Amino acid sequence: MGDPLVLEMVREEERRTSRTADFGSETNEQSLSSRETSFLISEDSTPAKRYNLFLMRRLMFKKDKQSKDSIFFRDGIRQIDFVLSYVDEVKKEAEIKAERRKEFEQNLRKTGLELEIEDKMNSEDGKTYFVKIHAPWEVLVTYAEVLGMKMPIKESDSLPPEKLPFSCMLGPLKLARGVKHPHPEYYTAQFSRHRQELFLIDDQSSFFPSSSRNRIVYYILSRCPFAIEDGKKKFGIERLLTSHTYSSAYPLHDGQYWKPSEPPNPVNERYTLFQNWARFSYFYKEQPLDLIRNYYGEKIGMYFVFLGFYTEMLFVAAVVGLACFIYGLFSMNSSPTSNEICDPEVGGQIIMCPLCDAVCDYWRLNSTCLASKFSYLFDNESTVFFAIFMGIWVTLFLEFWKQRQARLEYEWDLVDFEEEQQQLQLRPEFEAMCKHRKMNPVTKEMEPYMPLQSRIPWYFLSGATVTLWMALVIACMVAVIVYRLSVFATFASFVESDASLKQVKSFLTPQITTALSGSCLNFIVILILNFFYEKISAWITKMEIPRTYQEYESSLTLKMFLFQFVNFYSSCFYVAFFKGKFVGYPGKYTYLFNVWRSEECDPAGCLIELTTQLTIIMTGKQIFGNIQEAIYPLTLNWWRRRKARTNSEKLYSRWEQDHDLETFGSLGLFYEYLETVIQFGFVTLFVASFPLAPLLALMNNIIEIRVDAWKLTTQYRRPVAAKAHCIGVWQDILYAMAVLSVATNAFIVAYTSDIIPRLVYYYAYSTNATDPFKGYVNNSLSMFLVADLPNNTAPSEKRDFTTCRYRDYRNPPDHEQKYFHNMQFWHVLAAKMTFIIVMEHIVFLVKFLLAWMIPDVPKDVLERIKREKLMTVKIIHDFELKKLKENLMVDSSEFAKEVILRENKVQLAN
């Protein structure tokens, strides 16, 4: 039992505390204190060192000098695991809300939780009450068993993984071992309160990490009843938050992020995370993933593991993409196509047909010299290689991610993971709207039930809304196309009429001007549509009345991804696969709405315009997203503090500091994953047109990791810890995009790039043996008789030439089938289709081979899982056997005493 003097001092200290501490209700608090004391000193197996630790912490604490940054109750012993806040109202519902709060808090006490209320007079704004919640040991062990938490039973004897070759070169990127692995690796087993001696419990106050403690408390809060209304039991903190009975519910951060905690507070993991993870000067360092998991839970930890792994894999793609770009840069001046276009004797002598009706004049091909050189940067021989490489890279990324995920499941004790109960819990909105009840076949309890016919109208409305908004995106894209056509004609006529702009025209052509301004306008439209659709999609999803939180998140994921896919990628699909493909030819052009002539590609191809579009949208989205993520919570938090009496965090309590922070929300990770997946689409779907896309994504993600870490650590309340063993439905979306990317890149190389027409000319039509590409530009341009131009489309000024050229493969004016497609057109088309089929089959074959060769779970992980299961069974068996022997020894000794006693009685009787 320990030193009697120590026990007496503990009892005396507890008696003094129960007399002096005021917890709102003196009688109630005395009973809590005595109950806690009786528990602490009645546990037979508790070693004396626990009492010494208890005594030291208790004597270090002085109530009248309690730190404002304390995370304990007023007694300095019981740790605050959760905080609820509310504000008194003078409305009609005030009495109802007060009654609900009273009932809710009484029921929380009945479950064993301990509460302490801070009066509004003690709060900084003078309006807010704070309810501090502590989970004692009995509650923790009970619900740890209910939730199936795995806790350590023995330190692992597995050897650490072998170091990779040249790992010493990565030393500057590594964190200190104590930060990267704050705890040793253990064998674990599901916790059982009847086998507490089996687990490594050195100190009850620190045995359960703070993330596990707040998860247990939230589990109780989400199931605690607060009223019976209309014959139905109402329960759960989420419903009370929705009805504004409580204004907030959150677990506390460990302390202030800019300084370590002081005794008696435990180690401030928030400070450690800020110093080693959230600082931008650590952008080159690895992440402390175990520490993130311990502090925020597995669900948030999984996101940062995925983001970090994706960023690491992007490094390889970025290096290869940069090499392809450098190849294009160094070989740009040797490009036969751009050299012919820029040559005054070739491109300078070719007269091109007007690019718009009436106001546009004839122009010389060498005016697009600069654009053709820029186009070659991304449209060269390396484009095909990079498109095939990225098809293989995306397969390796997904296969290696499955391995990383499997390794993580072992390291984080998620091998036998079951879906988080909070995700499967009925939503309060669903219960409120349901008028029918049905027996759950699993629990055999009556649950709210909504017939399918009641949901069908909302499903139709939801589908119609999503379709309408996607149609609106297409309409906005068409509006941008109309803008480009109008600006093109206006700019072309303006440049032609003003002689002073002739020099500008050499590098700022009408094509480049409309491409840049149209892409910027399109990006602004994308952001505006995205802002409004986020609000509407959340409202529509609520109207569908999903049954569980998991159904709600899945439904919202589908809506948001479909819309953002169309919103962000539609303009890129248009430029890649539609622009310049249905133009017609001079004298018989196609018109949009019979007014605007269809857009044409540059003589060097549409690839440079696709590159421009992709660069502006991708870069703009990333810059805007990072600024928004950093500025938005910072501004909100500043405004909240400004409304308080003081503006300094140093002057008010730990729970008030966290109360003034922004809420991360249940959908916080949803938007982070959505942002990453949309970026993944830019990197894979159109990467053949822009090899630098992986490099831009890599640079963004390096910043993104630190921005997300900084805002979570400094600007947001601590989220409730939750478990997750994978990235969920996002993994299926990544697989779908990976398959689609093979097709899109094959079509970009075939139809948007100029590679296939050049190869067809090289092998089938070139007549120059020494320089096979010579004459390609002239071969790729068809001839048109100026006299055949209709009067309403021809330029007003007469010229002294009789023909002009346009980009297509058609018969000349003197042919019997003039202006019909010639044989070379069909040869090029056949070559394009052949390339698409061959490239897709090669990439898919390699993908399937790699997926077959790379196991989902690494061999060493399988062996360690088997080893842990074997050791766990052995440890539990030895424990139970030892316990059985002890019981048998006790029983046998008692039996022997009883036999001797009976013999003595017989002897005395004789």
Short mmCIF file of N, CA, C and O in Angstrom, two decimals, residues 18-106:
data_model
loop_
_atom_site.label_atom_id
_atom_site.label_comp_id
_atom_site.label_asym_id
_atom_site.label_seq_id
_atom_site.Cartn_x
_atom_site.Cartn_y
_atom_site.Cartn_z
N SER A 18 -10.96 19.78 -0.28
CA SER A 18 -12.43 19.70 -0.26
C SER A 18 -13.04 20.82 0.55
O SER A 18 -14.18 21.20 0.34
N ARG A 19 -12.25 21.38 1.54
CA ARG A 19 -12.79 22.49 2.34
C ARG A 19 -12.67 23.82 1.61
O ARG A 19 -13.52 24.69 1.71
N THR A 20 -11.57 24.01 0.85
CA THR A 20 -11.30 25.34 0.29
C THR A 20 -11.77 25.51 -1.14
O THR A 20 -12.05 26.63 -1.56
N ALA A 21 -11.81 24.42 -1.91
CA ALA A 21 -12.15 24.59 -3.34
C ALA A 21 -13.63 24.82 -3.52
O ALA A 21 -14.45 24.20 -2.86
N ASP A 22 -13.95 25.73 -4.42
CA ASP A 22 -15.36 26.03 -4.73
C ASP A 22 -15.60 25.65 -6.17
O ASP A 22 -15.16 26.31 -7.10
N PHE A 23 -16.33 24.58 -6.42
CA PHE A 23 -16.57 24.11 -7.78
C PHE A 23 -17.99 24.39 -8.22
O PHE A 23 -18.55 23.71 -9.05
N GLY A 24 -18.63 25.37 -7.69
CA GLY A 24 -20.00 25.67 -8.08
C GLY A 24 -20.98 25.12 -7.08
O GLY A 24 -21.92 25.79 -6.67
N SER A 25 -20.76 23.88 -6.67
CA SER A 25 -21.62 23.26 -5.66
C SER A 25 -20.73 22.57 -4.65
O SER A 25 -20.06 21.59 -4.96
N GLU A 26 -20.71 23.07 -3.39
CA GLU A 26 -19.74 22.60 -2.40
C GLU A 26 -19.96 21.13 -2.07
O GLU A 26 -19.02 20.34 -2.03
N THR A 27 -21.20 20.76 -1.90
CA THR A 27 -21.50 19.38 -1.50
C THR A 27 -21.09 18.42 -2.60
O THR A 27 -20.46 17.39 -2.35
N ASN A 28 -21.46 18.79 -3.83
CA ASN A 28 -21.14 17.92 -4.97
C ASN A 28 -19.64 17.76 -5.13
O ASN A 28 -19.13 16.68 -5.36
N GLU A 29 -18.89 18.87 -4.96
CA GLU A 29 -17.47 18.82 -5.18
C GLU A 29 -16.77 18.03 -4.09
O GLU A 29 -15.81 17.32 -4.34
N GLN A 30 -17.28 18.13 -2.86
CA GLN A 30 -16.69 17.35 -1.78
C GLN A 30 -16.85 15.86 -2.05
O GLN A 30 -15.94 15.07 -1.84
N SER A 31 -18.04 15.51 -2.60
CA SER A 31 -18.27 14.09 -2.89
C SER A 31 -17.35 13.62 -4.00
O SER A 31 -16.84 12.51 -3.97
N LEU A 32 -17.13 14.52 -5.01
CA LEU A 32 -16.21 14.15 -6.09
C LEU A 32 -14.81 13.94 -5.55
O LEU A 32 -14.13 12.98 -5.88
N SER A 33 -14.38 14.89 -4.66
CA SER A 33 -13.03 14.81 -4.14
C SER A 33 -12.83 13.56 -3.30
O SER A 33 -11.84 12.87 -3.40
N SER A 34 -13.82 13.26 -2.46
CA SER A 34 -13.69 12.08 -1.61
C SER A 34 -13.74 10.81 -2.43
O SER A 34 -13.03 9.85 -2.15
N ARG A 35 -14.58 10.84 -3.51
CA ARG A 35 -14.65 9.65 -4.36
C ARG A 35 -13.31 9.42 -5.06
O ARG A 35 -12.83 8.30 -5.16
N GLU A 36 -12.72 10.53 -5.52
CA GLU A 36 -11.43 10.42 -6.19
C GLU A 36 -10.36 9.90 -5.22
O GLU A 36 -9.57 9.03 -5.55
N THR A 37 -10.37 10.44 -3.97
CA THR A 37 -9.38 10.04 -2.97
C THR A 37 -9.54 8.57 -2.62
O THR A 37 -8.56 7.82 -2.55
N SER A 38 -10.79 8.16 -2.44
CA SER A 38 -11.02 6.76 -2.07
C SER A 38 -10.54 5.84 -3.17
O SER A 38 -10.00 4.77 -2.92
N PHE A 39 -10.71 6.29 -4.43
CA PHE A 39 -10.23 5.45 -5.53
C PHE A 39 -8.70 5.36 -5.51
O PHE A 39 -8.12 4.30 -5.68
N LEU A 40 -8.08 6.53 -5.26
CA LEU A 40 -6.62 6.56 -5.33
C LEU A 40 -5.96 5.71 -4.25
O LEU A 40 -4.90 5.16 -4.46
N ILE A 41 -6.60 5.61 -3.08
CA ILE A 41 -5.90 4.91 -2.00
C ILE A 41 -6.45 3.51 -1.76
O ILE A 41 -5.98 2.81 -0.89
N SER A 42 -7.46 3.10 -2.54
CA SER A 42 -8.04 1.79 -2.29
C SER A 42 -7.56 0.74 -3.28
O SER A 42 -7.91 -0.41 -3.16
N GLU A 43 -6.79 1.16 -4.29
CA GLU A 43 -6.31 0.23 -5.29
C GLU A 43 -5.13 -0.54 -4.73
O GLU A 43 -4.04 0.02 -4.55
N ASP A 44 -5.33 -1.81 -4.43
CA ASP A 44 -4.31 -2.60 -3.75
C ASP A 44 -3.01 -2.71 -4.56
O ASP A 44 -1.93 -2.74 -4.01
N SER A 45 -3.13 -2.77 -5.90
CA SER A 45 -1.95 -3.03 -6.73
C SER A 45 -1.19 -1.77 -7.09
O SER A 45 -0.19 -1.83 -7.77
N THR A 46 -1.66 -0.62 -6.66
CA THR A 46 -1.00 0.63 -7.03
C THR A 46 0.27 0.79 -6.25
O THR A 46 0.24 0.80 -5.03
N PRO A 47 1.43 0.98 -6.87
CA PRO A 47 2.70 1.11 -6.15
C PRO A 47 2.79 2.45 -5.44
O PRO A 47 2.12 3.41 -5.76
N ALA A 48 3.68 2.49 -4.48
CA ALA A 48 3.83 3.70 -3.65
C ALA A 48 4.31 4.88 -4.47
O ALA A 48 4.01 6.03 -4.16
N LYS A 49 5.04 4.63 -5.56
CA LYS A 49 5.57 5.76 -6.34
C LYS A 49 4.45 6.59 -6.95
O LYS A 49 4.63 7.77 -7.21
N ARG A 50 3.27 5.96 -7.17
CA ARG A 50 2.16 6.75 -7.72
C ARG A 50 1.67 7.76 -6.69
O ARG A 50 1.31 8.89 -7.05
N TYR A 51 1.67 7.37 -5.43
CA TYR A 51 1.26 8.31 -4.39
C TYR A 51 2.27 9.44 -4.25
O TYR A 51 1.91 10.59 -4.02
N ASN A 52 3.57 9.06 -4.40
CA ASN A 52 4.59 10.11 -4.35
C ASN A 52 4.42 11.11 -5.49
O ASN A 52 4.54 12.32 -5.30
N LEU A 53 4.14 10.60 -6.71
CA LEU A 53 3.92 11.48 -7.85
C LEU A 53 2.69 12.35 -7.62
O LEU A 53 2.70 13.56 -7.88
N PHE A 54 1.63 11.71 -7.11
CA PHE A 54 0.39 12.44 -6.81
C PHE A 54 0.67 13.56 -5.81
O PHE A 54 0.23 14.70 -5.98
N LEU A 55 1.42 13.23 -4.76
CA LEU A 55 1.72 14.20 -3.71
C LEU A 55 2.56 15.36 -4.24
O LEU A 55 2.30 16.53 -3.96
N MET A 56 3.57 15.03 -5.04
CA MET A 56 4.43 16.07 -5.59
C MET A 56 3.63 17.04 -6.45
O MET A 56 3.77 18.26 -6.32
N ARG A 57 2.80 16.51 -7.31
CA ARG A 57 1.99 17.38 -8.18
C ARG A 57 1.02 18.21 -7.36
O ARG A 57 0.76 19.36 -7.65
N ARG A 58 0.47 17.61 -6.31
CA ARG A 58 -0.53 18.32 -5.52
C ARG A 58 0.11 19.46 -4.71
O ARG A 58 -0.45 20.54 -4.58
N LEU A 59 1.32 19.19 -4.18
CA LEU A 59 1.98 20.21 -3.37
C LEU A 59 2.56 21.33 -4.23
O LEU A 59 2.74 22.44 -3.76
N MET A 60 2.89 21.01 -5.49
CA MET A 60 3.41 22.03 -6.39
C MET A 60 2.33 23.03 -6.78
O MET A 60 2.61 24.15 -7.19
N PHE A 61 1.07 22.62 -6.66
CA PHE A 61 -0.04 23.45 -7.12
C PHE A 61 -0.55 24.34 -5.99
O PHE A 61 -0.78 23.89 -4.88
N LYS A 62 -0.71 25.62 -6.32
CA LYS A 62 -1.29 26.57 -5.38
C LYS A 62 -2.49 27.22 -6.04
O LYS A 62 -2.37 27.86 -7.06
N LYS A 63 -3.62 27.02 -5.44
CA LYS A 63 -4.87 27.47 -6.05
C LYS A 63 -4.90 28.97 -6.31
O LYS A 63 -5.36 29.44 -7.33
N ASP A 64 -4.41 29.76 -5.38
CA ASP A 64 -4.50 31.20 -5.53
C ASP A 64 -3.51 31.72 -6.57
O ASP A 64 -3.57 32.87 -6.96
N LYS A 65 -2.56 30.87 -7.00
CA LYS A 65 -1.61 31.29 -8.02
C LYS A 65 -1.68 30.39 -9.25
O LYS A 65 -0.68 30.14 -9.90
N GLN A 66 -2.88 29.90 -9.55
CA GLN A 66 -3.04 28.98 -10.67
C GLN A 66 -2.72 29.68 -11.98
O GLN A 66 -3.17 30.78 -12.24
N SER A 67 -1.91 29.01 -12.82
CA SER A 67 -1.54 29.57 -14.11
C SER A 67 -2.76 29.66 -15.01
O SER A 67 -3.59 28.76 -15.05
N LYS A 68 -2.84 30.78 -15.75
CA LYS A 68 -3.93 30.93 -16.71
C LYS A 68 -3.80 29.92 -17.85
O LYS A 68 -4.74 29.70 -18.58
N ASP A 69 -2.63 29.35 -18.02
CA ASP A 69 -2.43 28.38 -19.09
C ASP A 69 -2.60 26.95 -18.60
O ASP A 69 -2.26 26.00 -19.30
N SER A 70 -3.15 26.77 -17.41
CA SER A 70 -3.32 25.44 -16.84
C SER A 70 -4.37 24.64 -17.61
O SER A 70 -5.37 25.19 -18.07
N ILE A 71 -4.13 23.36 -17.75
CA ILE A 71 -5.10 22.47 -18.40
C ILE A 71 -5.72 21.52 -17.36
O ILE A 71 -6.16 20.43 -17.70
N PHE A 72 -5.76 21.98 -16.09
CA PHE A 72 -6.32 21.17 -15.01
C PHE A 72 -7.51 21.88 -14.39
O PHE A 72 -7.70 23.10 -14.56
N PHE A 73 -8.30 21.10 -13.65
CA PHE A 73 -9.34 21.68 -12.81
C PHE A 73 -8.68 22.56 -11.76
O PHE A 73 -7.47 22.61 -11.63
N ARG A 74 -9.51 23.21 -10.94
CA ARG A 74 -8.96 24.10 -9.93
C ARG A 74 -8.12 23.37 -8.88
O ARG A 74 -7.32 23.97 -8.19
N ASP A 75 -8.35 22.05 -8.76
CA ASP A 75 -7.56 21.30 -7.77
C ASP A 75 -6.14 21.01 -8.26
O ASP A 75 -5.30 20.52 -7.50
N GLY A 76 -5.86 21.29 -9.54
CA GLY A 76 -4.52 21.08 -10.08
C GLY A 76 -4.18 19.65 -10.35
O GLY A 76 -3.05 19.33 -10.70
N ILE A 77 -5.15 18.73 -10.21
CA ILE A 77 -4.88 17.30 -10.38
C ILE A 77 -5.62 16.74 -11.59
O ILE A 77 -5.04 16.07 -12.42
N ARG A 78 -6.90 17.03 -11.65
CA ARG A 78 -7.72 16.43 -12.71
C ARG A 78 -7.55 17.21 -14.02
O ARG A 78 -7.82 18.41 -14.08
N GLN A 79 -7.13 16.50 -15.05
CA GLN A 79 -6.85 17.12 -16.34
C GLN A 79 -8.14 17.42 -17.09
O GLN A 79 -9.08 16.62 -17.07
N ILE A 80 -8.20 18.56 -17.77
CA ILE A 80 -9.37 18.92 -18.57
C ILE A 80 -9.28 18.17 -19.89
O ILE A 80 -8.35 18.37 -20.67
N ASP A 81 -10.25 17.31 -20.16
CA ASP A 81 -10.26 16.52 -21.38
C ASP A 81 -11.15 17.12 -22.46
O ASP A 81 -10.95 16.85 -23.65
N PHE A 82 -12.13 17.92 -22.06
CA PHE A 82 -13.06 18.49 -23.03
C PHE A 82 -13.67 19.75 -22.42
O PHE A 82 -13.75 19.87 -21.19
N VAL A 83 -14.10 20.66 -23.28
CA VAL A 83 -14.71 21.90 -22.81
C VAL A 83 -15.98 22.17 -23.61
O VAL A 83 -15.98 22.03 -24.83
N LEU A 84 -17.05 22.51 -22.90
CA LEU A 84 -18.28 22.99 -23.53
C LEU A 84 -18.46 24.45 -23.16
O LEU A 84 -18.08 24.87 -22.06
N SER A 85 -19.03 25.23 -24.05
CA SER A 85 -19.29 26.64 -23.74
C SER A 85 -20.70 27.01 -24.17
O SER A 85 -21.26 26.42 -25.10
N TYR A 86 -21.28 27.96 -23.45
CA TYR A 86 -22.60 28.47 -23.83
C TYR A 86 -22.75 29.89 -23.31
O TYR A 86 -22.03 30.34 -22.41
N VAL A 87 -23.73 30.59 -23.87
CA VAL A 87 -24.00 31.98 -23.51
C VAL A 87 -25.45 32.08 -23.09
O VAL A 87 -26.33 31.51 -23.75
N ASP A 88 -25.71 32.78 -21.98
CA ASP A 88 -27.10 32.99 -21.55
C ASP A 88 -27.84 33.83 -22.57
O ASP A 88 -27.30 34.81 -23.12
N GLU A 89 -29.10 33.46 -22.84
CA GLU A 89 -29.91 34.19 -23.79
C GLU A 89 -31.17 34.70 -23.11
O GLU A 89 -31.61 34.17 -22.09
N VAL A 90 -31.77 35.71 -23.73
CA VAL A 90 -33.01 36.26 -23.18
C VAL A 90 -34.16 35.95 -24.15
O VAL A 90 -35.13 36.70 -24.22
N LYS A 91 -34.03 34.89 -24.89
CA LYS A 91 -35.06 34.54 -25.87
C LYS A 91 -36.05 33.56 -25.27
O LYS A 91 -35.91 33.10 -24.14
N LYS A 92 -37.06 33.21 -26.08
CA LYS A 92 -38.09 32.30 -25.60
C LYS A 92 -37.51 30.92 -25.29
O LYS A 92 -37.95 30.25 -24.36
N GLU A 93 -36.54 30.50 -26.11
CA GLU A 93 -36.00 29.15 -25.93
C GLU A 93 -34.98 29.07 -24.79
O GLU A 93 -34.42 28.01 -24.54
N ALA A 94 -34.71 30.20 -24.11
CA ALA A 94 -33.65 30.20 -23.10
C ALA A 94 -33.93 29.19 -21.99
O ALA A 94 -33.02 28.46 -21.57
N GLU A 95 -35.19 29.12 -21.52
CA GLU A 95 -35.51 28.19 -20.43
C GLU A 95 -35.38 26.75 -20.91
O GLU A 95 -34.88 25.89 -20.17
N ILE A 96 -35.84 26.49 -22.14
CA ILE A 96 -35.74 25.13 -22.68
C ILE A 96 -34.27 24.71 -22.79
O ILE A 96 -33.89 23.60 -22.42
N LYS A 97 -33.44 25.62 -23.28
CA LYS A 97 -32.02 25.31 -23.44
C LYS A 97 -31.35 25.10 -22.08
O LYS A 97 -30.52 24.19 -21.92
N ALA A 98 -31.72 25.92 -21.11
CA ALA A 98 -31.15 25.76 -19.77
C ALA A 98 -31.53 24.41 -19.17
O ALA A 98 -30.72 23.74 -18.54
N GLU A 99 -32.80 24.00 -19.40
CA GLU A 99 -33.25 22.70 -18.89
C GLU A 99 -32.52 21.56 -19.58
O GLU A 99 -32.13 20.57 -18.95
N ARG A 100 -32.31 21.71 -20.89
CA ARG A 100 -31.56 20.68 -21.63
C ARG A 100 -30.13 20.57 -21.12
O ARG A 100 -29.60 19.47 -20.94
N ARG A 101 -29.51 21.72 -20.88
CA ARG A 101 -28.14 21.70 -20.38
C ARG A 101 -28.07 21.05 -19.01
O ARG A 101 -27.16 20.25 -18.73
N LYS A 102 -29.03 21.37 -18.16
CA LYS A 102 -29.03 20.80 -16.81
C LYS A 102 -29.17 19.28 -16.88
O LYS A 102 -28.43 18.54 -16.21
N GLU A 103 -30.12 18.81 -17.70
CA GLU A 103 -30.34 17.37 -17.84
C GLU A 103 -29.11 16.69 -18.45
O GLU A 103 -28.68 15.61 -18.01
N PHE A 104 -28.54 17.33 -19.46
CA PHE A 104 -27.37 16.78 -20.15
C PHE A 104 -26.19 16.64 -19.19
O PHE A 104 -25.53 15.59 -19.14
N GLU A 105 -25.94 17.66 -18.41
CA GLU A 105 -24.80 17.63 -17.49
C GLU A 105 -25.02 16.64 -16.36
O GLU A 105 -24.07 15.99 -15.89
N GLN A 106 -26.26 16.51 -15.91
CA GLN A 106 -26.56 15.49 -14.89
C GLN A 106 -26.28 14.09 -15.43
O GLN A 106 -25.70 13.24 -14.74
#
